[in-house]
Amino acid sequence: QVQLVESGGGLVQAGGSLRLTCVASGSDFSINAMAWYRQAPGKERELVATIISDRTTNYADSVKGRFTISRDTAKNTVYLQMNSLKPEDTAVYYCNAAIYRRSTNRRGSYWGQGTQVTVSS
């Protein structure tokens, strides 16, 4: 069993910063890509940023220049540094990982439980 646990969400004023952390735990697995998604009330879940094993990153246009995704491969951890936050960044942020389970020789997509980010104006 592999679990993803996010932390670091909270309430911040516009212009402020938050750092989200997602840790993958379990046994006998390896991670290819990791990503952050978000879902605002009444809206569909959207991709925020991705990072793959060679450290290539991609960002949604709405967060380019403000958010930075990074990972610590040894710790199975991905981070999302969010700067210059805007009220429209308010959402539940979810961690996602593309994981290979050696014991079953299968790949799958895993999700965390989400962490709330609220940006006040």
Short mmCIF file of N, CA, C and O in Angstrom, two decimals:
data_model
loop_
_atom_site.label_atom_id
_atom_site.label_comp_id
_atom_site.label_asym_id
_atom_site.label_seq_id
_atom_site.Cartn_x
_atom_site.Cartn_y
_atom_site.Cartn_z
N GLN A 1 0.83 -1.18 0.00
CA GLN A 1 0.00 0.00 0.00
C GLN A 1 0.88 1.24 0.00
O GLN A 1 1.87 1.32 0.74
N VAL A 2 0.53 2.19 -0.85
CA VAL A 2 1.26 3.46 -0.92
C VAL A 2 0.29 4.58 -0.55
O VAL A 2 -0.85 4.60 -1.01
N GLN A 3 0.75 5.46 0.30
CA GLN A 3 -0.08 6.61 0.71
C GLN A 3 0.63 7.91 0.43
O GLN A 3 1.86 7.99 0.54
N LEU A 4 -0.14 8.93 0.07
CA LEU A 4 0.36 10.28 -0.10
C LEU A 4 -0.30 11.16 0.95
O LEU A 4 -1.53 11.13 1.10
N VAL A 5 0.51 11.92 1.65
CA VAL A 5 -0.03 12.80 2.69
C VAL A 5 0.47 14.21 2.46
O VAL A 5 1.69 14.45 2.43
N GLU A 6 -0.47 15.14 2.29
CA GLU A 6 -0.13 16.54 2.08
C GLU A 6 -0.15 17.30 3.41
O GLU A 6 -0.88 16.93 4.33
N SER A 7 0.58 18.38 3.44
CA SER A 7 0.55 19.30 4.58
C SER A 7 0.98 20.68 4.10
O SER A 7 1.51 20.82 2.99
N GLY A 8 0.74 21.67 4.95
CA GLY A 8 1.22 23.01 4.65
C GLY A 8 0.16 24.00 4.22
O GLY A 8 0.45 25.18 4.03
N GLY A 9 -1.07 23.54 4.04
CA GLY A 9 -2.12 24.47 3.67
C GLY A 9 -2.49 25.39 4.81
O GLY A 9 -2.03 25.22 5.95
N GLY A 10 -3.32 26.38 4.51
CA GLY A 10 -3.75 27.30 5.54
C GLY A 10 -4.36 28.55 4.97
O GLY A 10 -4.70 28.61 3.78
N LEU A 11 -4.51 29.54 5.83
CA LEU A 11 -5.08 30.83 5.46
C LEU A 11 -3.96 31.86 5.36
O LEU A 11 -3.14 31.99 6.28
N VAL A 12 -3.94 32.58 4.26
CA VAL A 12 -2.90 33.59 4.05
C VAL A 12 -3.51 34.78 3.34
O VAL A 12 -4.49 34.64 2.59
N GLN A 13 -2.94 35.95 3.56
CA GLN A 13 -3.42 37.14 2.86
C GLN A 13 -2.86 37.18 1.45
O GLN A 13 -1.80 36.60 1.16
N ALA A 14 -3.56 37.88 0.60
CA ALA A 14 -3.10 38.05 -0.78
C ALA A 14 -1.69 38.65 -0.77
O ALA A 14 -1.39 39.55 0.01
N GLY A 15 -0.85 38.09 -1.64
CA GLY A 15 0.55 38.51 -1.69
C GLY A 15 1.47 37.67 -0.83
O GLY A 15 2.70 37.78 -0.95
N GLY A 16 0.89 36.85 0.01
CA GLY A 16 1.68 36.01 0.90
C GLY A 16 2.16 34.73 0.25
O GLY A 16 1.96 34.53 -0.96
N SER A 17 2.78 33.89 1.06
CA SER A 17 3.38 32.65 0.56
C SER A 17 2.99 31.47 1.44
O SER A 17 2.73 31.63 2.64
N LEU A 18 2.94 30.32 0.81
CA LEU A 18 2.77 29.05 1.51
C LEU A 18 3.63 28.01 0.83
O LEU A 18 3.89 28.10 -0.38
N ARG A 19 4.01 27.00 1.59
CA ARG A 19 4.75 25.87 1.01
C ARG A 19 4.01 24.59 1.34
O ARG A 19 3.86 24.25 2.52
N LEU A 20 3.59 23.90 0.32
CA LEU A 20 2.92 22.62 0.49
C LEU A 20 3.93 21.48 0.38
O LEU A 20 4.88 21.56 -0.39
N THR A 21 3.71 20.45 1.17
CA THR A 21 4.57 19.27 1.16
C THR A 21 3.71 18.03 0.98
O THR A 21 2.61 17.93 1.54
N CYS A 22 4.20 17.09 0.21
CA CYS A 22 3.52 15.81 0.01
C CYS A 22 4.56 14.70 0.15
O CYS A 22 5.56 14.69 -0.57
N VAL A 23 4.27 13.78 1.05
CA VAL A 23 5.18 12.66 1.29
C VAL A 23 4.51 11.36 0.90
O VAL A 23 3.37 11.08 1.33
N ALA A 24 5.20 10.58 0.10
CA ALA A 24 4.72 9.26 -0.28
C ALA A 24 5.36 8.22 0.62
O ALA A 24 6.58 8.22 0.82
N SER A 25 4.54 7.33 1.17
CA SER A 25 5.06 6.30 2.07
C SER A 25 4.49 4.95 1.68
O SER A 25 3.43 4.85 1.07
N GLY A 26 5.21 3.92 2.05
CA GLY A 26 4.80 2.57 1.73
C GLY A 26 6.03 1.72 1.52
O GLY A 26 7.11 2.04 2.02
N SER A 27 5.88 0.65 0.78
CA SER A 27 7.02 -0.23 0.56
C SER A 27 7.08 -0.67 -0.89
O SER A 27 6.06 -0.74 -1.58
N ASP A 28 8.30 -0.92 -1.35
CA ASP A 28 8.53 -1.55 -2.63
C ASP A 28 7.90 -0.78 -3.79
O ASP A 28 7.18 -1.35 -4.62
N PHE A 29 8.18 0.51 -3.84
CA PHE A 29 7.63 1.29 -4.93
C PHE A 29 8.67 2.30 -5.42
O PHE A 29 9.63 2.62 -4.72
N SER A 30 8.44 2.78 -6.63
CA SER A 30 9.25 3.87 -7.16
C SER A 30 8.32 4.89 -7.81
O SER A 30 7.22 4.54 -8.26
N ILE A 31 8.75 6.13 -7.84
CA ILE A 31 7.92 7.21 -8.34
C ILE A 31 8.51 7.76 -9.62
O ILE A 31 9.70 8.08 -9.68
N ASN A 32 7.67 7.90 -10.63
CA ASN A 32 8.10 8.51 -11.88
C ASN A 32 7.82 10.01 -11.83
O ASN A 32 8.72 10.83 -11.72
N ALA A 33 6.57 10.36 -11.88
CA ALA A 33 6.20 11.77 -11.89
C ALA A 33 5.37 12.10 -10.66
O ALA A 33 4.66 11.25 -10.13
N MET A 34 5.46 13.35 -10.24
CA MET A 34 4.61 13.85 -9.18
C MET A 34 4.00 15.17 -9.63
O MET A 34 4.58 15.88 -10.46
N ALA A 35 2.86 15.48 -9.06
CA ALA A 35 2.15 16.67 -9.52
C ALA A 35 1.28 17.23 -8.40
O ALA A 35 0.97 16.53 -7.43
N TRP A 36 0.94 18.49 -8.58
CA TRP A 36 -0.04 19.14 -7.73
C TRP A 36 -1.24 19.55 -8.58
O TRP A 36 -1.07 20.10 -9.67
N TYR A 37 -2.41 19.25 -8.08
CA TYR A 37 -3.68 19.69 -8.67
C TYR A 37 -4.40 20.54 -7.64
O TYR A 37 -4.08 20.52 -6.45
N ARG A 38 -5.41 21.26 -8.11
CA ARG A 38 -6.26 22.00 -7.18
C ARG A 38 -7.69 22.00 -7.67
O ARG A 38 -7.96 21.87 -8.87
N GLN A 39 -8.60 22.14 -6.71
CA GLN A 39 -10.01 22.18 -7.04
C GLN A 39 -10.68 23.24 -6.18
O GLN A 39 -10.70 23.13 -4.95
N ALA A 40 -11.21 24.25 -6.86
CA ALA A 40 -11.94 25.32 -6.17
C ALA A 40 -13.42 24.94 -6.12
O ALA A 40 -13.89 24.13 -6.92
N PRO A 41 -14.16 25.51 -5.19
CA PRO A 41 -15.59 25.18 -5.07
C PRO A 41 -16.33 25.43 -6.37
O PRO A 41 -16.20 26.49 -6.99
N GLY A 42 -17.07 24.43 -6.81
CA GLY A 42 -17.86 24.55 -8.02
C GLY A 42 -17.09 24.43 -9.31
O GLY A 42 -17.65 24.62 -10.39
N LYS A 43 -15.80 24.12 -9.20
CA LYS A 43 -14.97 24.02 -10.40
C LYS A 43 -14.36 22.63 -10.50
O LYS A 43 -14.29 21.89 -9.52
N GLU A 44 -13.91 22.30 -11.69
CA GLU A 44 -13.26 21.02 -11.90
C GLU A 44 -11.82 21.06 -11.36
O GLU A 44 -11.20 22.12 -11.26
N ARG A 45 -11.32 19.88 -11.04
CA ARG A 45 -9.93 19.79 -10.60
C ARG A 45 -9.01 20.16 -11.76
O ARG A 45 -9.22 19.71 -12.90
N GLU A 46 -8.00 20.96 -11.49
CA GLU A 46 -7.09 21.39 -12.54
C GLU A 46 -5.64 21.13 -12.15
O GLU A 46 -5.27 21.15 -10.98
N LEU A 47 -4.83 20.89 -13.18
CA LEU A 47 -3.42 20.65 -12.97
C LEU A 47 -2.70 21.96 -12.68
O LEU A 47 -2.88 22.93 -13.40
N VAL A 48 -1.89 21.97 -11.62
CA VAL A 48 -1.14 23.16 -11.25
C VAL A 48 0.31 23.06 -11.72
O VAL A 48 0.83 23.98 -12.36
N ALA A 49 0.96 21.93 -11.39
CA ALA A 49 2.38 21.79 -11.73
C ALA A 49 2.75 20.31 -11.71
O ALA A 49 2.16 19.53 -10.97
N THR A 50 3.74 19.96 -12.54
CA THR A 50 4.25 18.60 -12.57
C THR A 50 5.76 18.60 -12.53
O THR A 50 6.41 19.55 -12.97
N ILE A 51 6.30 17.51 -12.03
CA ILE A 51 7.75 17.30 -12.06
C ILE A 51 7.99 15.82 -12.29
O ILE A 51 7.39 14.97 -11.63
N ILE A 52 8.84 15.50 -13.28
CA ILE A 52 9.11 14.09 -13.57
C ILE A 52 10.52 13.73 -13.13
O ILE A 52 11.27 14.58 -12.65
N SER A 53 10.86 12.48 -13.29
CA SER A 53 12.04 11.94 -12.65
C SER A 53 13.32 12.65 -13.06
O SER A 53 14.29 12.67 -12.30
N ASP A 54 13.33 13.23 -14.26
CA ASP A 54 14.55 13.94 -14.68
C ASP A 54 14.52 15.40 -14.26
O ASP A 54 15.36 16.19 -14.70
N ARG A 55 13.57 15.74 -13.41
CA ARG A 55 13.43 17.08 -12.84
C ARG A 55 12.79 18.08 -13.81
O ARG A 55 12.78 19.28 -13.54
N THR A 56 12.29 17.61 -14.93
CA THR A 56 11.55 18.49 -15.84
C THR A 56 10.26 18.95 -15.17
O THR A 56 9.54 18.14 -14.59
N THR A 57 9.99 20.24 -15.26
CA THR A 57 8.80 20.80 -14.62
C THR A 57 7.89 21.47 -15.64
O THR A 57 8.36 21.94 -16.68
N ASN A 58 6.62 21.49 -15.33
CA ASN A 58 5.63 22.20 -16.13
C ASN A 58 4.63 22.86 -15.20
O ASN A 58 4.33 22.33 -14.12
N TYR A 59 4.10 24.00 -15.64
CA TYR A 59 3.19 24.77 -14.81
C TYR A 59 1.97 25.22 -15.61
O TYR A 59 2.06 25.48 -16.80
N ALA A 60 0.87 25.35 -14.89
CA ALA A 60 -0.29 26.00 -15.49
C ALA A 60 0.04 27.47 -15.72
O ALA A 60 0.79 28.07 -14.93
N ASP A 61 -0.50 28.04 -16.77
CA ASP A 61 -0.20 29.44 -17.08
C ASP A 61 -0.56 30.35 -15.91
O ASP A 61 0.12 31.35 -15.68
N SER A 62 -1.59 30.01 -15.18
CA SER A 62 -2.07 30.87 -14.11
C SER A 62 -1.10 30.96 -12.92
O SER A 62 -1.22 31.88 -12.10
N VAL A 63 -0.15 30.04 -12.84
CA VAL A 63 0.77 30.05 -11.69
C VAL A 63 2.23 30.25 -12.10
O VAL A 63 3.10 30.34 -11.22
N LYS A 64 2.49 30.31 -13.38
CA LYS A 64 3.88 30.48 -13.84
C LYS A 64 4.49 31.75 -13.26
O LYS A 64 3.85 32.80 -13.25
N GLY A 65 5.72 31.61 -12.76
CA GLY A 65 6.40 32.75 -12.19
C GLY A 65 6.08 32.98 -10.73
O GLY A 65 6.75 33.78 -10.06
N ARG A 66 5.04 32.29 -10.23
CA ARG A 66 4.68 32.47 -8.81
C ARG A 66 4.87 31.18 -8.00
O ARG A 66 5.21 31.24 -6.82
N PHE A 67 4.62 30.04 -8.62
CA PHE A 67 4.73 28.75 -7.95
C PHE A 67 5.96 28.00 -8.44
O PHE A 67 6.35 28.11 -9.62
N THR A 68 6.56 27.22 -7.54
CA THR A 68 7.70 26.39 -7.90
C THR A 68 7.50 25.00 -7.33
O THR A 68 7.30 24.84 -6.12
N ILE A 69 7.56 24.00 -8.20
CA ILE A 69 7.48 22.62 -7.76
C ILE A 69 8.88 22.04 -7.69
O ILE A 69 9.73 22.32 -8.54
N SER A 70 9.12 21.25 -6.66
CA SER A 70 10.43 20.60 -6.51
C SER A 70 10.21 19.27 -5.80
O SER A 70 9.14 19.01 -5.25
N ARG A 71 11.24 18.42 -5.85
CA ARG A 71 11.10 17.12 -5.19
C ARG A 71 12.41 16.70 -4.57
O ARG A 71 13.49 17.08 -5.03
N ASP A 72 12.28 15.90 -3.52
CA ASP A 72 13.41 15.25 -2.89
C ASP A 72 13.21 13.76 -3.12
O ASP A 72 12.41 13.12 -2.44
N THR A 73 13.90 13.23 -4.10
CA THR A 73 13.69 11.84 -4.50
C THR A 73 14.00 10.87 -3.36
O THR A 73 13.28 9.89 -3.16
N ALA A 74 15.04 11.15 -2.61
CA ALA A 74 15.43 10.25 -1.52
C ALA A 74 14.36 10.17 -0.45
O ALA A 74 14.23 9.15 0.24
N LYS A 75 13.59 11.25 -0.29
CA LYS A 75 12.55 11.29 0.74
C LYS A 75 11.16 11.05 0.17
O LYS A 75 10.18 11.15 0.90
N ASN A 76 11.08 10.74 -1.13
CA ASN A 76 9.76 10.53 -1.77
C ASN A 76 8.82 11.70 -1.47
O ASN A 76 7.64 11.50 -1.15
N THR A 77 9.35 12.89 -1.60
CA THR A 77 8.61 14.09 -1.22
C THR A 77 8.59 15.09 -2.37
O THR A 77 9.59 15.24 -3.07
N VAL A 78 7.45 15.74 -2.52
CA VAL A 78 7.32 16.81 -3.49
C VAL A 78 6.83 18.06 -2.76
O VAL A 78 6.05 17.96 -1.80
N TYR A 79 7.30 19.20 -3.20
CA TYR A 79 6.95 20.47 -2.59
C TYR A 79 6.30 21.39 -3.62
O TYR A 79 6.55 21.27 -4.82
N LEU A 80 5.51 22.31 -3.12
CA LEU A 80 4.98 23.36 -3.97
C LEU A 80 5.13 24.68 -3.20
O LEU A 80 4.43 24.92 -2.23
N GLN A 81 6.09 25.47 -3.64
CA GLN A 81 6.30 26.79 -3.06
C GLN A 81 5.39 27.76 -3.80
O GLN A 81 5.50 27.91 -5.02
N MET A 82 4.50 28.41 -3.06
CA MET A 82 3.53 29.31 -3.66
C MET A 82 3.78 30.72 -3.15
O MET A 82 3.66 30.98 -1.95
N ASN A 83 4.15 31.61 -4.05
CA ASN A 83 4.42 33.00 -3.71
C ASN A 83 3.41 33.91 -4.40
O ASN A 83 2.74 33.50 -5.36
N SER A 84 3.34 35.14 -3.94
CA SER A 84 2.43 36.13 -4.53
C SER A 84 1.03 35.55 -4.69
O SER A 84 0.41 35.66 -5.75
N LEU A 85 0.54 34.95 -3.65
CA LEU A 85 -0.76 34.28 -3.72
C LEU A 85 -1.89 35.28 -3.96
O LEU A 85 -1.85 36.42 -3.49
N LYS A 86 -2.88 34.80 -4.72
CA LYS A 86 -4.04 35.61 -5.07
C LYS A 86 -5.31 34.91 -4.53
O LYS A 86 -5.32 33.69 -4.37
N PRO A 87 -6.37 35.66 -4.32
CA PRO A 87 -7.62 35.02 -3.88
C PRO A 87 -8.07 33.90 -4.81
O PRO A 87 -8.65 32.91 -4.33
N GLU A 88 -7.80 34.03 -6.09
CA GLU A 88 -8.22 32.99 -7.03
C GLU A 88 -7.40 31.70 -6.91
O GLU A 88 -7.71 30.71 -7.57
N ASP A 89 -6.35 31.73 -6.09
CA ASP A 89 -5.61 30.49 -5.80
C ASP A 89 -6.29 29.66 -4.73
O ASP A 89 -5.86 28.54 -4.44
N THR A 90 -7.33 30.20 -4.12
CA THR A 90 -8.05 29.47 -3.08
C THR A 90 -8.63 28.18 -3.64
O THR A 90 -9.35 28.19 -4.64
N ALA A 91 -8.30 27.07 -3.01
CA ALA A 91 -8.73 25.76 -3.48
C ALA A 91 -8.23 24.68 -2.51
O ALA A 91 -7.42 24.97 -1.63
N VAL A 92 -8.73 23.48 -2.72
CA VAL A 92 -8.11 22.32 -2.09
C VAL A 92 -7.01 21.83 -3.04
O VAL A 92 -7.27 21.61 -4.23
N TYR A 93 -5.83 21.67 -2.51
CA TYR A 93 -4.68 21.26 -3.32
C TYR A 93 -4.41 19.77 -3.06
O TYR A 93 -4.31 19.35 -1.90
N TYR A 94 -4.27 19.03 -4.15
CA TYR A 94 -4.07 17.59 -4.08
C TYR A 94 -2.72 17.21 -4.68
O TYR A 94 -2.33 17.72 -5.73
N CYS A 95 -2.07 16.29 -4.02
CA CYS A 95 -0.83 15.71 -4.53
C CYS A 95 -1.17 14.46 -5.34
O CYS A 95 -2.07 13.69 -4.97
N ASN A 96 -0.45 14.27 -6.42
CA ASN A 96 -0.65 13.08 -7.26
C ASN A 96 0.72 12.51 -7.63
O ASN A 96 1.67 13.25 -7.87
N ALA A 97 0.79 11.18 -7.67
CA ALA A 97 2.05 10.54 -8.03
C ALA A 97 1.81 9.36 -8.95
O ALA A 97 0.86 8.57 -8.72
N ALA A 98 2.63 9.24 -9.95
CA ALA A 98 2.63 8.06 -10.82
C ALA A 98 3.63 7.08 -10.24
O ALA A 98 4.83 7.37 -10.22
N ILE A 99 3.12 5.96 -9.76
CA ILE A 99 3.93 5.05 -8.96
C ILE A 99 3.98 3.67 -9.59
O ILE A 99 2.98 3.15 -10.09
N TYR A 100 5.16 3.06 -9.54
CA TYR A 100 5.37 1.69 -9.98
C TYR A 100 5.56 0.80 -8.75
O TYR A 100 6.43 1.08 -7.91
N ARG A 101 4.72 -0.23 -8.64
CA ARG A 101 4.83 -1.18 -7.54
C ARG A 101 5.59 -2.40 -8.02
O ARG A 101 5.13 -3.15 -8.90
N ARG A 102 6.74 -2.62 -7.48
CA ARG A 102 7.59 -3.73 -7.94
C ARG A 102 6.96 -5.07 -7.61
O ARG A 102 7.07 -6.02 -8.37
N SER A 103 6.26 -5.15 -6.49
CA SER A 103 5.68 -6.42 -6.06
C SER A 103 4.60 -6.92 -7.00
O SER A 103 4.40 -8.12 -7.15
N THR A 104 3.89 -5.98 -7.64
CA THR A 104 2.82 -6.37 -8.55
C THR A 104 3.15 -6.09 -10.00
O THR A 104 2.37 -6.44 -10.90
N ASN A 105 4.30 -5.42 -10.24
CA ASN A 105 4.71 -5.04 -11.60
C ASN A 105 3.63 -4.18 -12.27
O ASN A 105 3.33 -4.34 -13.45
N ARG A 106 3.03 -3.30 -11.48
CA ARG A 106 1.98 -2.44 -12.01
C ARG A 106 2.26 -0.98 -11.72
O ARG A 106 2.86 -0.63 -10.71
N ARG A 107 1.78 -0.15 -12.62
CA ARG A 107 1.86 1.30 -12.43
C ARG A 107 0.46 1.82 -12.11
O ARG A 107 -0.54 1.29 -12.59
N GLY A 108 0.42 2.86 -11.30
CA GLY A 108 -0.87 3.43 -10.95
C GLY A 108 -0.72 4.88 -10.56
O GLY A 108 0.38 5.39 -10.35
N SER A 109 -1.87 5.55 -10.49
CA SER A 109 -1.93 6.96 -10.11
C SER A 109 -2.50 7.04 -8.70
O SER A 109 -3.59 6.52 -8.44
N TYR A 110 -1.77 7.69 -7.83
CA TYR A 110 -2.17 7.78 -6.43
C TYR A 110 -2.44 9.24 -6.07
O TYR A 110 -1.76 10.15 -6.57
N TRP A 111 -3.39 9.43 -5.15
CA TRP A 111 -3.79 10.77 -4.73
C TRP A 111 -3.70 10.92 -3.22
O TRP A 111 -3.95 9.97 -2.47
N GLY A 112 -3.37 12.12 -2.80
CA GLY A 112 -3.46 12.46 -1.39
C GLY A 112 -4.86 12.90 -1.04
O GLY A 112 -5.75 12.98 -1.90
N GLN A 113 -5.06 13.22 0.22
CA GLN A 113 -6.39 13.57 0.70
C GLN A 113 -6.73 15.04 0.47
O GLN A 113 -7.89 15.44 0.59
N GLY A 114 -5.74 15.84 0.15
CA GLY A 114 -5.96 17.26 -0.12
C GLY A 114 -5.67 18.13 1.09
O GLY A 114 -5.81 17.71 2.24
N THR A 115 -5.27 19.36 0.82
CA THR A 115 -5.03 20.35 1.86
C THR A 115 -5.61 21.68 1.40
O THR A 115 -5.44 22.07 0.25
N GLN A 116 -6.33 22.35 2.29
CA GLN A 116 -7.01 23.57 1.94
C GLN A 116 -6.07 24.76 1.95
O GLN A 116 -5.33 24.96 2.92
N VAL A 117 -6.13 25.53 0.88
CA VAL A 117 -5.42 26.81 0.81
C VAL A 117 -6.46 27.90 0.61
O VAL A 117 -7.25 27.84 -0.33
N THR A 118 -6.46 28.87 1.50
CA THR A 118 -7.40 29.99 1.42
C THR A 118 -6.62 31.29 1.40
O THR A 118 -5.80 31.53 2.29
N VAL A 119 -6.86 32.09 0.37
CA VAL A 119 -6.16 33.37 0.22
C VAL A 119 -7.20 34.48 0.38
O VAL A 119 -8.14 34.56 -0.42
N SER A 120 -7.01 35.31 1.37
CA SER A 120 -7.95 36.40 1.61
C SER A 120 -7.49 37.66 0.91
O SER A 120 -6.29 37.91 0.77
N SER A 121 -8.47 38.46 0.50
CA SER A 121 -8.13 39.69 -0.22
C SER A 121 -7.93 40.86 0.72
O SER A 121 -8.20 40.79 1.90
#
